[in-house]
């Protein structure tokens, strides 16, 4: 199952659904897509339904924090007969290779309970000079990764997380796939920003205990994050205000000296889309959406 979580942007949800349909055209893999509405905006559920999308739409109760919506996605998944779930935020979009790439991971590592993606492809409205980058048009700047045959960091193994070192730490990975076992582990619903970052420490603790198998992957051929959405948690809630709550949440689950996900096993596989193919595809997809 893939859940598409949306709270405040119908046009970008429609763009995401367009990318989902592109995947469906080329991937015969059995796959359920569910749109999960978790919004404090009156009438938003009706606005989503008015799109007449070809997928089931589930309306859930929101507290205005992203963790509540993501837990709602996990609940929808656990009520289904599906074996794995991939959560996608409603303002992001999938590459055509998304489903085949996930399937390739599972095929070679069937014991996966959690898959976290390390290289993050981004769409911004400011220059983000990382990886391969360019201006898509006057409004959007893209930064993508190609080959990933390098270490995720020079220092691997048990160590202190950047969460406790930096004043503005970024997530090491973005959770892309979860099994039914790991989906029973829920996010903190009170953190207004960085809830997914805090969640990785909870999952890391369960991996350290041997309860789940948590892998990192260097495969950047799954999806692209959009950081331009007005009203998103990153723009509404100050990161600095939630830095200490994130640290407190992490310390409930892991000791500070062993809080880095860099001790996790890392998967390297051939990318189904390289950086130049992504550039061509993104230019066409964004400018036609």
Tab-separated table of C-alpha atoms in Angstrom:
chain	number	residue	atom	x	y	z
A	1	UNK	CA	0.000	0.000	0.000
A	2	UNK	CA	1.001	3.573	-0.649
A	3	UNK	CA	-0.739	6.238	1.414
A	4	UNK	CA	-0.909	9.781	0.067
A	5	UNK	CA	-1.236	12.094	3.081
A	6	UNK	CA	-2.779	15.484	2.361
A	7	UNK	CA	-3.805	18.392	4.561
A	8	UNK	CA	-3.878	21.686	2.662
A	9	UNK	CA	-2.928	21.691	-1.036
A	10	UNK	CA	-5.330	20.236	-3.618
A	11	UNK	CA	-3.263	21.200	-6.715
A	12	UNK	CA	-0.153	19.453	-5.399
A	13	UNK	CA	-2.200	16.403	-4.425
A	14	UNK	CA	-3.467	16.303	-8.025
A	15	UNK	CA	0.163	16.508	-9.189
A	16	UNK	CA	1.108	13.605	-6.898
A	17	UNK	CA	-1.781	11.517	-8.236
A	18	UNK	CA	-0.562	12.259	-11.763
A	19	UNK	CA	2.845	10.801	-10.802
A	20	UNK	CA	1.107	7.765	-9.257
A	21	UNK	CA	-0.738	7.158	-12.511
A	22	UNK	CA	2.598	7.282	-14.354
A	23	UNK	CA	3.853	4.491	-12.080
A	24	UNK	CA	0.716	2.422	-12.604
A	25	UNK	CA	1.213	2.513	-16.381
A	26	UNK	CA	4.585	0.756	-16.199
A	27	UNK	CA	4.428	-1.424	-13.046
A	28	UNK	CA	2.211	-4.534	-13.018
A	29	UNK	CA	2.977	-5.116	-9.298
A	30	UNK	CA	-0.098	-5.553	-7.064
A	31	UNK	CA	-0.512	-2.213	-5.343
A	32	UNK	CA	-3.172	-0.351	-3.374
A	33	UNK	CA	-3.189	3.448	-3.193
A	34	UNK	CA	-5.157	5.279	-0.484
A	35	UNK	CA	-5.528	9.048	-0.051
A	36	UNK	CA	-5.565	9.962	3.640
A	37	UNK	CA	-6.984	13.405	4.445
A	38	UNK	CA	-5.812	14.796	7.784
A	39	UNK	CA	-6.646	18.486	7.866
A	40	UNK	CA	-7.781	21.225	10.220
A	41	UNK	CA	-9.182	23.192	7.270
A	42	UNK	CA	-12.965	23.047	7.025
A	43	UNK	CA	-14.164	21.717	3.693
A	44	UNK	CA	-10.790	20.309	2.643
A	45	UNK	CA	-12.039	16.708	2.567
A	46	UNK	CA	-14.868	17.782	0.244
A	47	UNK	CA	-12.356	19.615	-1.963
A	48	UNK	CA	-10.307	16.414	-2.273
A	49	UNK	CA	-13.386	14.318	-3.060
A	50	UNK	CA	-14.372	16.833	-5.734
A	51	UNK	CA	-11.279	15.790	-7.726
A	52	UNK	CA	-13.006	12.435	-8.407
A	53	UNK	CA	-9.714	10.594	-7.992
A	54	UNK	CA	-9.576	6.871	-8.816
A	55	UNK	CA	-8.445	5.890	-5.292
A	56	UNK	CA	-10.107	5.389	-1.937
A	57	UNK	CA	-10.209	8.582	0.159
A	58	UNK	CA	-10.191	8.311	3.971
A	59	UNK	CA	-10.964	11.304	6.184
A	60	UNK	CA	-9.197	11.310	9.580
A	61	UNK	CA	-9.188	13.572	12.633
A	62	UNK	CA	-6.356	16.110	12.788
A	63	UNK	CA	-4.735	17.929	15.700
A	64	UNK	CA	-2.763	20.200	13.369
A	65	UNK	CA	0.483	18.254	13.864
A	66	UNK	CA	2.008	16.026	11.152
A	67	UNK	CA	2.525	13.021	13.432
A	68	UNK	CA	-1.232	12.551	13.818
A	69	UNK	CA	-1.690	12.311	10.059
A	70	UNK	CA	1.171	9.870	9.605
A	71	UNK	CA	-0.135	7.649	12.386
A	72	UNK	CA	-3.527	7.743	10.649
A	73	UNK	CA	-1.806	6.389	7.522
A	74	UNK	CA	-0.300	3.550	9.561
A	75	UNK	CA	-3.748	2.744	10.995
A	76	UNK	CA	-5.313	2.623	7.517
A	77	UNK	CA	-2.550	0.246	6.448
A	78	UNK	CA	-2.921	-2.020	9.497
A	79	UNK	CA	-6.665	-2.337	8.807
A	80	UNK	CA	-5.875	-3.660	5.308
A	81	UNK	CA	-4.543	-6.983	4.029
A	82	UNK	CA	-1.378	-5.400	2.622
A	83	UNK	CA	2.066	-6.509	3.790
A	84	UNK	CA	3.986	-3.236	3.425
A	85	UNK	CA	3.228	0.467	3.434
A	86	UNK	CA	5.001	3.429	1.873
A	87	UNK	CA	3.919	6.871	3.104
A	88	UNK	CA	4.134	9.845	0.731
A	89	UNK	CA	3.300	13.425	1.694
A	90	UNK	CA	0.710	15.038	-0.561
A	91	UNK	CA	3.022	17.742	-1.906
A	92	UNK	CA	5.784	15.351	-3.011
A	93	UNK	CA	5.781	13.217	-6.162
A	94	UNK	CA	6.918	9.786	-7.324
A	95	UNK	CA	9.421	8.882	-9.991
A	96	UNK	CA	8.195	6.355	-12.580
A	97	UNK	CA	10.711	3.878	-11.116
A	98	UNK	CA	9.241	4.143	-7.582
A	99	UNK	CA	7.346	0.869	-7.329
A	100	UNK	CA	9.899	-1.251	-9.202
A	101	UNK	CA	12.666	0.098	-6.976
A	102	UNK	CA	10.741	-0.770	-3.801
A	103	UNK	CA	10.021	-4.235	-5.180
A	104	UNK	CA	13.700	-4.775	-5.992
A	105	UNK	CA	14.605	-3.973	-2.379
A	106	UNK	CA	12.055	-6.396	-1.000
A	107	UNK	CA	13.001	-9.116	-3.491
A	108	UNK	CA	16.639	-9.063	-2.361
A	109	UNK	CA	15.993	-8.292	1.332
A	110	UNK	CA	12.656	-9.918	2.260
A	111	UNK	CA	13.419	-9.498	5.980
A	112	UNK	CA	13.052	-5.688	5.728
A	113	UNK	CA	10.804	-4.084	8.335
A	114	UNK	CA	11.933	-0.511	7.727
A	115	UNK	CA	13.652	1.026	4.693
A	116	UNK	CA	15.067	4.530	5.032
A	117	UNK	CA	16.266	6.465	1.971
A	118	UNK	CA	19.457	8.494	2.486
A	119	UNK	CA	19.955	10.627	-0.674
A	120	UNK	CA	17.104	13.141	-0.802
A	121	UNK	CA	16.010	14.623	-4.134
A	122	UNK	CA	14.384	18.016	-3.561
A	123	UNK	CA	12.348	20.667	-5.319
A	124	UNK	CA	12.891	24.109	-3.742
A	125	UNK	CA	12.204	27.767	-4.449
A	126	UNK	CA	15.788	28.653	-3.536
A	127	UNK	CA	19.135	27.341	-4.842
A	128	UNK	CA	20.080	24.091	-3.093
A	129	UNK	CA	23.545	23.390	-4.413
A	130	UNK	CA	23.880	19.710	-3.591
A	131	UNK	CA	24.265	16.787	-5.938
A	132	UNK	CA	23.157	17.624	-9.485
A	133	UNK	CA	21.123	20.850	-9.471
A	134	UNK	CA	19.450	23.255	-11.894
A	135	UNK	CA	16.521	25.677	-12.252
A	136	UNK	CA	13.470	23.820	-13.552
A	137	UNK	CA	11.714	27.136	-14.291
A	138	UNK	CA	11.480	30.599	-12.736
A	139	UNK	CA	9.857	29.185	-9.587
A	140	UNK	CA	11.496	25.817	-8.936
A	141	UNK	CA	15.080	24.729	-8.316
A	142	UNK	CA	15.821	21.000	-8.277
A	143	UNK	CA	18.602	19.067	-6.561
A	144	UNK	CA	18.937	15.339	-7.324
A	145	UNK	CA	21.429	12.551	-6.795
A	146	UNK	CA	22.784	10.156	-9.374
A	147	UNK	CA	25.104	7.267	-8.633
A	148	UNK	CA	25.345	6.541	-4.914
A	149	UNK	CA	28.393	4.312	-4.670
A	150	UNK	CA	29.880	6.183	-1.733
A	151	UNK	CA	29.740	5.806	2.020
A	152	UNK	CA	26.795	7.514	3.712
A	153	UNK	CA	29.351	9.115	6.027
A	154	UNK	CA	33.057	8.786	6.727
A	155	UNK	CA	32.335	7.634	10.260
A	156	UNK	CA	30.084	4.597	10.556
A	157	UNK	CA	29.093	2.473	13.498
A	158	UNK	CA	27.621	3.395	16.909
A	159	UNK	CA	28.089	7.108	17.583
A	160	UNK	CA	26.328	10.306	18.586
A	161	UNK	CA	23.618	11.567	16.241
A	162	UNK	CA	23.770	14.972	14.586
A	163	UNK	CA	20.582	15.699	16.519
A	164	UNK	CA	22.715	16.302	19.608
A	165	UNK	CA	25.596	18.044	17.835
A	166	UNK	CA	24.015	20.519	15.398
A	167	UNK	CA	21.623	23.364	16.126
A	168	UNK	CA	19.726	22.566	12.931
A	169	UNK	CA	20.222	18.851	12.279
A	170	UNK	CA	18.644	17.208	9.259
A	171	UNK	CA	17.245	13.703	9.032
A	172	UNK	CA	19.768	11.078	8.000
A	173	UNK	CA	17.057	9.191	6.144
A	174	UNK	CA	13.417	9.352	5.117
A	175	UNK	CA	11.317	6.291	5.935
A	176	UNK	CA	10.068	4.866	2.646
A	177	UNK	CA	8.828	1.347	3.445
A	178	UNK	CA	7.451	-0.356	6.572
A	179	UNK	CA	6.223	-3.847	7.379
A	180	UNK	CA	3.170	-4.603	9.491
A	181	UNK	CA	5.431	-5.233	12.478
A	182	UNK	CA	7.141	-1.853	12.345
A	183	UNK	CA	3.887	-0.022	11.504
A	184	UNK	CA	2.650	-0.829	14.998
A	185	UNK	CA	5.297	1.591	16.273
A	186	UNK	CA	3.719	5.053	16.179
A	187	UNK	CA	4.992	8.618	15.847
A	188	UNK	CA	4.878	11.338	18.490
A	189	UNK	CA	1.715	13.341	17.723
A	190	UNK	CA	2.695	16.448	19.711
A	191	UNK	CA	5.828	17.524	17.820
A	192	UNK	CA	5.008	20.242	15.283
A	193	UNK	CA	8.131	19.850	13.146
A	194	UNK	CA	10.684	17.067	12.713
A	195	UNK	CA	8.289	14.326	13.807
A	196	UNK	CA	9.690	11.970	11.149
A	197	UNK	CA	13.219	12.711	12.361
A	198	UNK	CA	12.215	11.851	15.941
A	199	UNK	CA	10.502	8.686	14.677
A	200	UNK	CA	13.736	7.283	13.244
A	201	UNK	CA	15.200	7.049	16.770
A	202	UNK	CA	12.223	5.036	17.968
A	203	UNK	CA	12.704	2.639	15.057
A	204	UNK	CA	16.473	2.575	15.608
A	205	UNK	CA	15.922	1.479	19.217
A	206	UNK	CA	13.741	-1.430	18.087
A	207	UNK	CA	16.416	-2.449	15.560
A	208	UNK	CA	19.090	-2.333	18.267
A	209	UNK	CA	16.943	-4.627	20.427
A	210	UNK	CA	16.597	-7.077	17.528
A	211	UNK	CA	12.838	-6.572	17.237
A	212	UNK	CA	12.853	-5.250	13.656
A	213	UNK	CA	15.224	-5.130	10.672
A	214	UNK	CA	15.950	-1.522	9.677
A	215	UNK	CA	17.971	-0.848	6.507
A	216	UNK	CA	19.218	2.327	4.871
A	217	UNK	CA	19.336	2.546	1.087
A	218	UNK	CA	21.348	4.806	-1.189
A	219	UNK	CA	18.709	4.464	-3.925
A	220	UNK	CA	17.455	7.899	-4.956
A	221	UNK	CA	15.134	6.599	-7.668
A	222	UNK	CA	11.946	6.597	-5.589
A	223	UNK	CA	10.558	10.080	-5.172
A	224	UNK	CA	11.229	13.814	-4.906
A	225	UNK	CA	10.400	16.052	-1.940
A	226	UNK	CA	8.784	19.445	-2.518
A	227	UNK	CA	9.956	22.076	-0.029
A	228	UNK	CA	7.984	24.966	-1.510
A	229	UNK	CA	4.551	24.314	0.007
A	230	UNK	CA	3.074	27.197	1.981
A	231	UNK	CA	1.337	25.943	5.120
A	232	UNK	CA	3.602	22.896	5.474
A	233	UNK	CA	4.850	21.946	8.953
A	234	UNK	CA	8.336	23.179	8.070
A	235	UNK	CA	6.982	26.648	7.271
A	236	UNK	CA	4.316	26.909	9.980
A	237	UNK	CA	6.355	25.603	12.935
A	238	UNK	CA	9.788	26.899	13.886
A	239	UNK	CA	12.442	24.192	13.742
A	240	UNK	CA	14.280	25.780	16.678
A	241	UNK	CA	11.175	25.517	18.864
A	242	UNK	CA	11.072	21.762	18.339
A	243	UNK	CA	14.783	20.958	18.584
A	244	UNK	CA	14.667	20.177	22.308
A	245	UNK	CA	11.398	18.191	22.062
A	246	UNK	CA	13.031	16.085	19.319
A	247	UNK	CA	16.083	15.492	21.519
A	248	UNK	CA	13.878	14.578	24.469
A	249	UNK	CA	11.880	12.159	22.307
A	250	UNK	CA	15.040	10.504	20.970
A	251	UNK	CA	16.476	10.018	24.471
A	252	UNK	CA	13.353	8.116	25.509
A	253	UNK	CA	14.463	5.372	23.131
A	254	UNK	CA	18.242	5.469	22.540
A	255	UNK	CA	21.280	6.545	24.594
A	256	UNK	CA	22.966	9.661	23.237
A	257	UNK	CA	26.257	7.854	22.565
A	258	UNK	CA	24.475	5.341	20.314
A	259	UNK	CA	21.866	7.527	18.659
A	260	UNK	CA	23.155	7.652	15.069
A	261	UNK	CA	21.427	5.655	12.309
A	262	UNK	CA	24.873	5.304	10.703
A	263	UNK	CA	25.253	1.967	12.462
A	264	UNK	CA	22.432	0.556	10.321
A	265	UNK	CA	23.144	-1.742	7.353
A	266	UNK	CA	23.256	0.112	4.029
A	267	UNK	CA	21.914	-1.186	0.693
A	268	UNK	CA	23.593	-0.164	-2.555
A	269	UNK	CA	21.838	-1.090	-5.790
A	270	UNK	CA	21.809	0.096	-9.377
A	271	UNK	CA	19.573	3.126	-9.850
A	272	UNK	CA	16.652	2.779	-12.256
A	273	UNK	CA	16.939	6.513	-13.084
A	274	UNK	CA	20.218	8.419	-13.180
A	275	UNK	CA	20.567	12.143	-12.560
A	276	UNK	CA	20.283	13.119	-16.226
A	277	UNK	CA	17.162	11.012	-16.727
A	278	UNK	CA	15.686	12.633	-13.629
A	279	UNK	CA	16.440	16.106	-14.942
A	280	UNK	CA	14.682	15.405	-18.237
A	281	UNK	CA	11.707	13.811	-16.488
A	282	UNK	CA	11.330	16.505	-13.793
A	283	UNK	CA	11.506	19.333	-16.331
A	284	UNK	CA	8.709	17.778	-18.364
A	285	UNK	CA	6.597	16.660	-15.389
A	286	UNK	CA	6.731	19.922	-13.426
A	287	UNK	CA	6.295	22.231	-16.396
A	288	UNK	CA	3.298	20.241	-17.648
A	289	UNK	CA	1.614	19.855	-14.230
